Amino acid sequence: MLKTLSIIILFAIPVAAISQICSGSLGDPVGNYTFSTGGALKANSTSYTYTPEACPRDGFYTIVSSTTRCFADTWHEVSEDHTPGDLNGYMMLVNASADPGIFYVDTIKGLCGKTTYEFAAWVMNVLKPTACGGNALLPRLTFTIETLDGIVLGGPYSTGDIPASNTPDWKQYGLFFNTPEAVSDVIIRVINNNTGGCGNDVIFDDITFRPCGPGISAGIVSNAGGLVNVCEDDPAVFVLNAAVSSGYANPSLQWQQSVDGGSTWTDIAGAQTASFTRLPTIPGNYQYRIAAAEAENITLSRCKVASNVLTIIVNSKPDIQTEIRSPACIGTTITLKASGGTRYSWEGPSGFRSGEQNPPLEVTAASAGSYQLTVTTQAGCVDATTIELLTIPQPIVSAGSDVSICEGTTAALLATGGVRYQWLPSAGLSSSVVSNPLASPSDTTRYKVVITDGNECSDTALVTVNIWKKPRAIAGADQYLFEGDTVQLNGSASGTDITFFWTPEVPVNAVTPRVHPGSNTTYTLHVESERGCTAATDEVFVRVYKKLTIPNAFSPNSDGINDNWQIINLDTYPDSRIVVFNRYGQQVYAAAGYSGAWNGSNNGKPLPAGTYYYIIDLKISRPVLTGWVFIAR
């Protein structure tokens, strides 16, 4: 059936069930037995049999760092031993046998004679309340302390029934016992006192012994709390007093100090009275207590008891770190940087004050001088330092005078006053990082140059490059007109400070004049710059179409008179097309362009006399011409 014993001991948790009460003070644990090595116990340490299985059967035990839900989930799952956070710690898991037996027996050596000790261990009932149908046997343990020759010094002490719980629940059990004079070794026994059956399964861990003695109380004069915070270099002297109750036949005292949070304690040389005067020390966290024992045992830590702990914290002054850019250039903004505290106070020339950690400072000629910084830590410790700021005048810089150039040409710029140059914008410059770049921007541009001298101080200068836009001439699209008509030229002229004119001369000098040439003419628009920039020209062709004379009759009879249909001026329309039809709509003549007059034949045969109909398309975006012509024979 299910039976397991588990016991744990941890001196950081108060004893929950002790057979006697230590009415005085306790000392440090003499030993802490934690099963830390794992594996089987040494011979004769238990009447149970070791098994490496995680779920031991009746009459067996194992040493584990955690437990699983053994036997159909009737045992608790325990993720670690009793020591919180010790995932690799071990504990003893026992499934008790049907008959009472010895869970654990060991010999404890090195105790002090004539001393009272507390023995304690941590135990857990590993069974859930629902195990064994809710009627599981509860563990019941007996503790005894004996001398090596069998004399009982403490106990027997019974834990009583250790109840089941819904969640894993460690409980500490123990007793007090007195060692006779000259007795330093004792035997401890933990016995299973319940009968076998379903249940009686436990975990056992962390066995400790601690000396118990008269009550000791310690305090700091003029401080009720036992905790003092001071700052480094504070000259204060603290008096520590202790009161020791009666109980020792020949008591001896020893003040102790710990600088590692109480993990280890060191005797303070010469501090063997109830009062101790603490002188100033370097920064640190100091803990103090007074230990007491019989005079012959005062040097033995396993025999002494100790008072409550007093704490004096000596806080360091601020570790002030500063950073400043010095010398600083006038006209710039720098940052005064500091670290090492939680509060900062700056004071400097010209009434400068700031409570910021890293305040900005606009540097002027009056900014030079000493800046005092006071830093306070979270603990209230204060220190101060001084930093010096030197200033350097800004460089005397120039980018030269503004300049004007024709579009497409270059201007030589020149900046002075530094060793490094940065021009903005860079567009239109031959280089943006030289003192004398060539500038040819497409539009008027204002350039800024950042000039840095050998002290890394900078200033800026400005220069404008004005662009005279070069002349641009657009004469417009080619035009046409009929003889005797007028047409408007759609020209345009642009540029800076320009003049313009047309050749041949137009009636009115405008960019969009109206003209009426008598024949085909090419007009040229001239645009010139008053700033000396390159002139521009553009041409437009105007075609002049002649008026047509279309005869309505001819007589192709070879008499030399009106033998052909002669259309006057049609030859000036090179793309024209003529089509002639008879009265039945049949095409009898067609011609593209005007290669010659029609002789009134179709495919080389004379057409009969009569009326014929024509369509003339001049191909000049004008309506077609239609009409009739009579052939006489």
XYZ file of C-alpha atoms in Angstrom:
633
model
C 0.000 0.000 0.000
C 0.999 3.636 -0.118
C 3.379 4.565 2.638
C 5.995 7.359 2.543
C 7.917 9.336 5.139
C 9.427 12.718 4.369
C 11.077 15.133 6.807
C 12.776 18.493 6.075
C 14.760 20.925 8.220
C 15.513 24.563 7.460
C 16.724 26.880 10.213
C 15.353 29.944 8.428
C 11.752 28.941 9.397
C 10.619 28.975 13.045
C 9.920 25.690 14.813
C 6.202 24.957 14.549
C 5.885 22.144 17.084
C 8.604 21.936 19.767
C 8.192 19.840 22.909
C 9.791 22.557 25.026
C 10.288 26.304 24.611
C 13.702 27.971 24.567
C 12.955 30.843 26.910
C 16.260 32.540 26.090
C 18.255 32.961 22.896
C 19.308 30.486 20.216
C 22.706 30.133 18.637
C 23.705 29.363 15.079
C 22.872 25.890 13.776
C 25.570 23.414 14.787
C 24.785 21.303 11.751
C 22.308 21.123 8.911
C 21.829 17.594 7.592
C 20.166 17.836 4.174
C 20.831 14.528 2.340
C 22.682 16.712 -0.140
C 24.818 13.952 -1.670
C 21.903 11.801 -2.833
C 22.064 8.019 -3.084
C 21.714 5.478 -0.294
C 22.368 6.473 3.328
C 25.381 5.070 5.136
C 24.956 1.671 6.778
C 22.768 1.403 9.885
C 21.174 4.828 9.278
C 17.664 3.347 8.820
C 15.799 0.066 9.087
C 14.357 0.606 5.586
C 15.815 -0.602 2.296
C 17.120 1.851 -0.301
C 15.696 1.866 -3.831
C 16.571 4.199 -6.714
C 12.934 4.111 -7.864
C 11.067 7.426 -7.718
C 8.051 5.729 -6.070
C 9.378 3.362 -3.360
C 7.245 0.392 -2.297
C 6.312 -0.525 1.312
C 9.410 -0.851 3.468
C 11.649 1.093 1.074
C 13.085 4.606 0.962
C 14.816 6.746 -1.654
C 16.754 10.039 -1.743
C 15.198 12.433 -4.273
C 15.219 16.085 -5.294
C 11.524 16.013 -6.260
C 8.542 13.658 -6.204
C 5.957 12.646 -8.771
C 2.298 11.782 -8.413
C 2.979 8.209 -7.406
C 0.422 5.433 -6.997
C -2.426 6.706 -9.154
C -1.878 10.344 -8.180
C -2.445 9.738 -4.457
C 0.900 11.369 -3.530
C 1.709 15.049 -3.778
C 4.005 16.257 -6.547
C 6.836 18.120 -4.751
C 9.066 20.085 -7.141
C 12.014 20.698 -4.758
C 13.294 19.845 -1.314
C 12.510 21.975 1.735
C 15.098 24.653 0.937
C 13.319 27.210 -1.301
C 14.970 27.614 -4.687
C 17.332 24.658 -4.184
C 16.275 22.708 -7.261
C 19.211 20.280 -6.854
C 18.686 19.647 -3.141
C 17.757 16.210 -1.812
C 15.308 14.798 0.754
C 14.468 11.365 2.180
C 11.214 9.795 0.886
C 9.943 6.817 2.937
C 7.102 4.365 2.266
C 6.643 2.974 5.773
C 6.431 -0.778 6.346
C 3.585 -2.584 8.089
C 5.477 -2.587 11.390
C 7.017 0.373 13.235
C 10.639 0.943 12.315
C 13.531 3.375 12.479
C 13.265 6.040 9.822
C 16.577 7.689 10.608
C 19.382 7.298 13.153
C 22.664 9.206 13.290
C 25.438 10.197 15.671
C 25.959 13.938 16.130
C 29.457 14.878 17.246
C 31.137 17.984 18.547
C 28.451 19.347 20.874
C 29.324 21.225 24.040
C 28.802 19.912 27.526
C 26.499 21.667 29.964
C 24.548 23.200 27.054
C 20.898 23.187 26.051
C 20.231 22.355 22.368
C 17.250 22.510 20.082
C 16.856 19.509 17.775
C 14.418 19.984 14.867
C 13.491 18.467 11.525
C 11.074 19.253 8.703
C 8.419 16.658 7.808
C 5.716 16.386 5.133
C 2.832 13.932 4.910
C 3.104 13.140 1.198
C -0.398 11.645 0.935
C -3.326 13.627 -0.396
C -6.476 13.712 1.802
C -8.330 11.554 -0.763
C -5.766 8.721 -0.615
C -6.949 5.337 0.691
C -10.548 6.395 0.243
C -10.001 9.281 2.646
C -8.981 6.897 5.472
C -5.203 6.819 5.087
C -3.012 6.101 8.110
C -1.346 9.320 9.256
C 2.397 9.420 9.975
C 3.279 9.557 13.678
C 6.964 9.981 14.549
C 8.932 9.796 17.786
C 12.201 11.701 18.345
C 14.754 10.686 21.003
C 18.211 12.013 21.901
C 20.582 9.621 23.696
C 24.159 9.501 24.848
C 26.439 6.956 23.262
C 25.808 4.610 26.201
C 22.037 4.847 25.846
C 21.082 7.490 28.411
C 18.081 9.419 27.105
C 18.757 13.176 27.151
C 15.675 14.324 25.276
C 12.335 12.756 24.516
C 10.818 10.591 23.603
C 8.912 13.332 21.774
C 5.957 12.412 19.551
C 4.815 14.508 16.639
C 1.306 13.153 16.981
C -0.603 12.438 13.784
C 0.779 14.517 10.938
C -2.315 15.576 8.969
C -2.798 15.281 5.224
C -3.166 18.507 3.243
C -4.561 19.520 -0.129
C -1.197 20.965 -1.149
C 2.348 20.026 -0.112
C 2.831 21.312 3.459
C 6.113 21.218 5.366
C 5.944 21.152 9.168
C 8.859 21.461 11.596
C 9.016 19.274 14.695
C 11.628 19.079 17.437
C 12.612 19.189 21.106
C 15.168 20.654 23.524
C 17.716 18.631 25.488
C 20.656 19.291 27.824
C 24.112 17.796 27.420
C 25.894 16.734 30.615
C 29.395 17.968 31.307
C 31.977 16.293 29.069
C 29.302 14.882 26.721
C 29.892 16.055 23.141
C 28.405 13.223 21.046
C 24.740 12.159 20.956
C 22.546 9.788 18.971
C 19.308 10.956 17.354
C 16.516 8.548 16.454
C 13.429 9.173 14.353
C 11.024 6.251 14.698
C 7.879 5.368 12.747
C 5.345 4.908 15.536
C 2.279 3.977 13.488
C 1.241 0.564 12.219
C 1.341 -0.420 8.592
C -1.504 -0.267 6.129
C -2.686 2.223 3.563
C -0.853 5.485 4.230
C 1.936 6.481 6.622
C 4.122 7.910 3.808
C 6.387 10.885 4.538
C 9.284 13.089 3.382
C 12.111 13.994 5.772
C 14.665 16.832 5.344
C 16.876 19.489 6.981
C 17.896 18.261 10.492
C 19.427 20.983 12.696
C 20.914 21.455 16.163
C 21.088 24.905 17.770
C 22.356 25.840 21.228
C 19.805 27.468 23.573
C 20.830 29.786 26.409
C 19.778 32.767 28.478
C 17.933 35.566 26.762
C 20.171 38.252 25.232
C 18.988 41.557 23.854
C 21.163 44.119 22.096
C 20.547 47.696 21.091
C 22.139 50.893 19.827
C 22.176 53.771 22.287
C 19.794 56.547 21.169
C 18.337 54.302 18.465
C 15.241 52.242 19.086
C 15.074 50.305 15.846
C 18.438 48.581 15.693
C 19.156 50.029 12.238
C 21.315 53.081 11.551
C 22.214 54.668 8.212
C 25.200 57.023 8.097
C 27.335 58.465 5.354
C 30.983 57.926 4.647
C 33.232 60.226 6.697
C 30.461 60.737 9.270
C 32.413 61.059 12.549
C 29.569 59.624 14.637
C 30.501 56.974 17.219
C 27.838 54.413 18.153
C 27.585 52.610 21.495
C 26.122 49.094 21.381
C 24.755 47.709 24.660
C 23.532 44.240 25.560
C 21.529 42.761 28.430
C 22.040 39.062 29.295
C 19.584 37.120 31.451
C 20.776 34.768 34.169
C 21.351 31.146 33.334
C 25.061 30.603 32.916
C 27.160 29.682 35.958
C 30.179 31.539 34.593
C 29.039 33.519 31.555
C 31.349 35.047 28.989
C 30.422 37.553 26.256
C 31.769 38.265 22.785
C 30.650 40.937 20.308
C 30.656 39.744 16.688
C 30.527 41.442 13.308
C 29.263 40.273 9.902
C 29.896 42.025 6.596
C 28.188 39.456 4.335
C 24.592 39.748 5.449
C 24.908 37.377 8.403
C 26.313 34.409 6.509
C 29.500 34.472 8.588
C 30.341 36.126 11.915
C 33.742 37.264 13.171
C 34.665 37.910 16.803
C 35.629 41.541 17.461
C 38.936 41.594 19.280
C 38.681 43.049 22.794
C 34.869 43.361 22.701
C 33.970 41.026 25.591
C 31.767 43.259 27.712
C 28.100 44.170 27.515
C 28.978 47.497 25.894
C 30.850 48.039 22.645
C 31.824 51.371 21.110
C 31.831 51.305 17.340
C 34.183 53.777 15.652
C 33.686 55.135 12.107
C 34.522 52.712 9.291
C 34.727 52.635 5.547
C 31.456 52.209 3.632
C 29.713 48.880 4.007
C 26.788 46.998 5.507
C 27.809 46.062 9.038
C 25.842 43.743 11.325
C 26.551 43.259 15.011
C 25.433 40.838 17.694
C 26.704 39.649 21.041
C 27.299 35.965 21.737
C 27.219 34.329 25.186
C 28.311 30.980 26.595
C 29.901 29.442 29.652
C 33.378 30.875 29.922
C 35.060 27.632 28.886
C 32.900 27.441 25.727
C 32.929 31.049 24.536
C 35.410 30.332 21.727
C 33.298 27.441 20.410
C 30.600 28.521 17.926
C 28.590 25.349 18.566
C 28.191 26.329 22.210
C 27.268 29.989 21.952
C 23.907 31.691 21.743
C 23.468 35.067 20.121
C 21.406 38.209 20.510
C 19.243 39.955 17.982
C 21.156 41.543 15.095
C 21.978 45.263 14.951
C 22.708 46.882 11.595
C 24.809 49.946 10.827
C 24.979 50.857 7.159
C 27.797 53.186 6.149
C 26.778 54.603 2.792
C 29.367 55.746 0.298
C 29.595 59.334 -0.778
C 28.549 59.891 -4.369
C 31.044 58.583 -6.874
C 30.816 61.749 -8.925
C 31.685 61.436 -12.585
C 31.581 64.552 -14.771
C 32.016 65.267 -18.443
C 32.288 68.675 -20.079
C 33.491 69.785 -23.500
C 36.155 72.332 -22.645
C 37.272 74.536 -24.201
C 33.866 75.246 -25.713
C 33.129 77.451 -28.683
C 31.137 80.586 -28.069
C 27.780 80.385 -29.783
C 27.377 76.639 -29.306
C 25.275 74.700 -26.799
C 27.040 72.099 -24.684
C 25.806 69.656 -22.045
C 27.184 69.498 -18.516
C 27.114 65.775 -17.738
C 27.225 64.124 -14.306
C 26.492 60.765 -12.677
C 26.803 59.098 -9.305
C 23.690 60.231 -7.451
C 19.958 60.819 -7.540
C 19.869 64.597 -7.059
C 22.085 67.230 -8.674
C 22.660 70.940 -8.156
C 24.757 73.063 -10.535
C 25.975 76.630 -10.017
C 28.202 78.635 -12.329
C 29.117 82.044 -13.771
C 26.525 84.661 -14.728
C 23.987 83.222 -12.298
C 23.805 79.810 -13.928
C 21.810 77.336 -11.817
C 20.213 74.004 -12.627
C 18.799 71.004 -10.808
C 19.050 68.771 -13.863
C 21.511 65.926 -13.998
C 22.749 66.920 -17.464
C 21.733 70.538 -18.088
C 22.348 72.287 -21.423
C 24.489 75.432 -21.474
C 24.463 78.048 -24.224
C 28.069 79.176 -24.356
C 28.802 82.895 -24.323
C 31.930 84.819 -23.445
C 30.538 85.116 -19.898
C 30.208 81.334 -19.541
C 33.903 80.779 -18.817
C 34.777 79.888 -15.232
C 34.139 77.374 -12.445
C 30.979 75.263 -12.160
C 30.162 73.793 -8.747
C 28.282 70.486 -8.709
C 26.660 69.048 -5.589
C 25.441 65.443 -5.815
C 23.193 63.608 -3.351
C 22.706 59.828 -3.275
C 19.509 57.916 -2.560
C 20.772 57.444 0.995
C 21.188 61.194 1.400
C 24.974 61.289 1.253
C 26.381 64.440 -0.325
C 29.602 65.357 -2.078
C 30.658 68.177 -4.358
C 33.155 68.877 -7.085
C 34.166 71.731 -9.359
C 34.813 71.718 -13.079
C 36.328 74.461 -15.207
C 35.005 75.708 -18.521
C 37.163 77.571 -21.018
C 35.636 79.353 -23.997
C 36.962 80.066 -27.488
C 35.673 82.857 -29.759
C 33.873 81.916 -32.921
C 35.952 82.149 -36.114
C 35.655 85.276 -38.262
C 34.160 83.874 -41.439
C 33.144 85.173 -44.859
C 31.605 83.702 -47.995
C 32.273 86.739 -50.177
C 29.822 89.040 -51.965
C 26.717 87.971 -53.829
C 27.306 87.307 -57.524
C 25.155 87.225 -60.690
C 25.875 85.012 -63.716
C 24.219 83.931 -66.920
C 22.434 80.617 -66.810
C 24.776 77.807 -67.812
C 27.943 79.639 -66.777
C 29.919 79.314 -63.515
C 30.920 81.615 -60.679
C 33.929 81.107 -58.417
C 32.927 81.265 -54.732
C 35.419 81.841 -51.925
C 34.933 81.256 -48.178
C 37.528 82.232 -45.567
C 38.140 81.868 -41.854
C 38.531 78.132 -41.285
C 40.215 74.877 -42.106
C 37.084 72.890 -42.997
C 34.131 73.941 -45.109
C 30.695 72.506 -45.737
C 28.451 74.138 -48.331
C 24.679 73.729 -48.360
C 22.923 72.986 -50.593
C 25.456 71.018 -52.588
C 23.420 71.200 -55.820
C 25.152 73.211 -58.514
C 28.578 73.152 -56.816
C 31.741 71.547 -58.124
C 32.486 70.480 -54.518
C 30.696 71.034 -51.215
C 33.774 70.624 -48.978
C 36.312 73.087 -50.384
C 36.700 76.768 -49.671
C 36.458 77.814 -53.340
C 33.919 75.750 -55.273
C 32.603 76.666 -58.719
C 28.874 77.376 -58.668
C 26.535 76.846 -61.610
C 23.038 76.437 -60.180
C 20.095 76.312 -62.545
C 18.180 78.867 -60.469
C 19.086 81.681 -58.106
C 20.414 79.974 -54.948
C 21.401 81.193 -51.498
C 24.310 79.091 -50.265
C 25.248 78.588 -46.626
C 28.756 77.528 -45.722
C 29.654 76.104 -42.294
C 33.229 77.103 -41.558
C 35.211 75.278 -38.854
C 38.534 76.545 -37.569
C 41.447 74.702 -35.984
C 39.792 74.834 -32.546
C 36.753 72.987 -33.911
C 34.699 76.158 -33.527
C 32.238 76.868 -36.306
C 30.203 79.686 -37.749
C 28.191 80.142 -40.908
C 28.248 82.608 -43.802
C 25.820 83.176 -46.661
C 26.251 84.110 -50.306
C 23.685 84.332 -53.099
C 24.330 83.305 -56.698
C 21.794 85.146 -58.866
C 21.020 83.442 -62.167
C 20.206 85.579 -65.212
C 18.039 83.250 -67.218
C 19.441 82.936 -70.736
C 17.278 84.064 -73.672
C 14.871 81.478 -75.028
C 13.015 81.908 -78.339
C 10.018 79.873 -79.472
C 8.632 80.980 -82.833
C 5.668 78.633 -82.631
C 4.203 76.029 -84.955
C 4.363 76.456 -88.733
C 1.355 78.297 -90.206
C -0.526 78.555 -93.538
C -2.950 81.043 -95.052
C -4.630 81.853 -98.301
C -3.311 84.580 -100.445
C -4.598 87.910 -99.206
C -5.386 86.643 -95.676
C -3.487 87.309 -92.386
C -2.279 84.855 -89.715
C -1.021 85.270 -86.133
C 2.413 83.929 -85.187
C 2.394 82.182 -81.769
C 5.874 83.038 -80.569
C 7.208 83.377 -77.028
C 10.373 84.853 -75.527
C 11.810 84.336 -72.023
C 14.912 85.160 -70.044
C 16.228 87.843 -67.712
C 16.261 91.410 -69.052
C 15.661 90.504 -72.726
C 14.737 92.238 -76.008
C 13.302 90.591 -79.122
C 12.511 91.244 -82.818
C 11.408 89.362 -85.963
C 13.045 89.031 -89.354
C 11.751 89.783 -91.883
C 10.224 92.708 -90.097
C 6.644 92.334 -88.931
C 4.043 95.101 -88.796
C 4.079 95.304 -84.997
C 7.061 94.060 -82.932
C 5.302 91.607 -80.638
C 5.935 87.961 -79.834
C 2.537 87.150 -81.398
C 2.267 89.486 -84.389
C -0.240 89.182 -87.235
C 1.410 88.837 -90.672
C 0.136 88.670 -94.305
C 2.980 87.546 -96.578
C 2.317 87.395 -100.287
C 4.245 84.145 -100.682
C 5.767 81.370 -98.572
C 7.926 83.049 -95.923
C 10.206 81.893 -93.036
C 10.064 84.236 -90.025
C 12.858 84.246 -87.385
C 12.305 85.317 -83.759
C 15.463 86.850 -82.226
C 15.757 87.079 -78.379
C 18.763 88.942 -76.919
C 19.979 89.551 -73.331
C 20.724 92.982 -71.956
C 23.057 91.156 -69.457
C 25.270 89.840 -72.227
C 24.003 86.277 -72.065
C 23.932 84.241 -75.292
C 21.161 85.228 -77.751
C 18.557 82.761 -79.017
C 16.625 82.379 -82.305
C 13.836 80.188 -83.605
C 12.058 79.975 -87.004
C 8.483 79.493 -88.153
C 7.426 78.744 -91.749
C 4.280 80.380 -93.174
C 2.881 78.757 -96.329
C 0.771 81.012 -98.605
C -1.825 79.179 -100.670
C -2.899 80.872 -104.030
C -6.565 81.218 -104.913
C -7.825 78.678 -107.507
C -9.482 79.445 -110.858
C -11.599 76.404 -111.876
C -13.076 76.529 -115.464
C -16.555 75.039 -115.856
C -16.069 73.996 -119.495
C -13.397 73.007 -122.026
C -13.387 71.591 -125.560
C -10.791 68.880 -126.163
C -11.026 68.961 -130.005
C -7.360 69.607 -130.693
C -7.957 73.042 -132.131
C -5.475 74.483 -129.675
C -8.127 76.444 -127.806
C -9.289 75.239 -124.393
C -8.245 71.694 -125.197
C -7.509 70.921 -121.470
C -9.193 71.525 -118.129
C -6.598 74.011 -116.771
C -7.073 74.772 -113.012
C -4.996 77.841 -112.295
C -2.760 77.773 -109.101
C -3.617 74.136 -108.189
C 0.077 73.389 -108.531
C 0.650 75.328 -105.260
C -1.163 72.541 -103.425
C 1.256 69.631 -103.817
C -0.812 67.182 -101.767
C -4.146 67.857 -103.414
C -6.343 65.118 -104.984
C -8.898 65.444 -107.876
C -11.659 62.918 -108.691
C -14.146 63.352 -111.637
C -17.408 61.321 -112.105
C -19.926 60.978 -114.949
C -23.603 61.445 -114.428
C -23.887 57.804 -113.452
C -21.430 58.226 -110.565
C -18.676 56.377 -112.359
C -15.142 57.674 -111.820
C -13.631 58.811 -115.061
C -10.556 60.694 -113.824
C -8.363 60.921 -110.676
C -5.053 62.604 -109.928
C -2.864 63.104 -106.805
C -1.030 66.381 -106.866
C -1.257 68.495 -109.951
C 0.955 66.963 -112.590
C -0.884 68.556 -115.512
C -4.265 69.593 -116.910
C -6.915 66.911 -117.748
C -7.569 66.370 -121.463
C -11.098 64.934 -121.097
C -10.193 61.264 -121.707
C -10.569 58.108 -119.631
C -8.001 55.389 -120.056
C -6.835 57.077 -123.273
C -10.308 57.308 -124.860
C -12.084 60.633 -125.342
C -15.151 61.006 -123.206
C -18.404 62.034 -124.851
C -19.636 65.576 -124.560
C -21.620 66.219 -121.466
C -21.585 67.402 -117.881
C -19.154 65.836 -115.394
C -18.821 66.333 -111.622
C -15.615 66.873 -109.610
C -14.320 66.730 -106.031
C -11.070 68.558 -105.185
C -9.446 67.858 -101.764
C -6.616 70.363 -101.145
C -5.393 68.454 -98.014
C -5.006 71.638 -95.974
C -7.708 71.121 -93.348
C -10.198 73.007 -95.466
C -13.554 71.745 -96.859
C -13.333 69.910 -100.181
C -14.282 71.769 -103.358
C -17.106 70.365 -105.508
C -18.731 71.397 -108.797
C -19.297 70.487 -112.449
C -17.457 70.891 -115.695
C -18.856 70.602 -119.250
C -16.973 68.846 -122.051
C -17.875 70.263 -125.436
C -17.176 68.373 -128.697
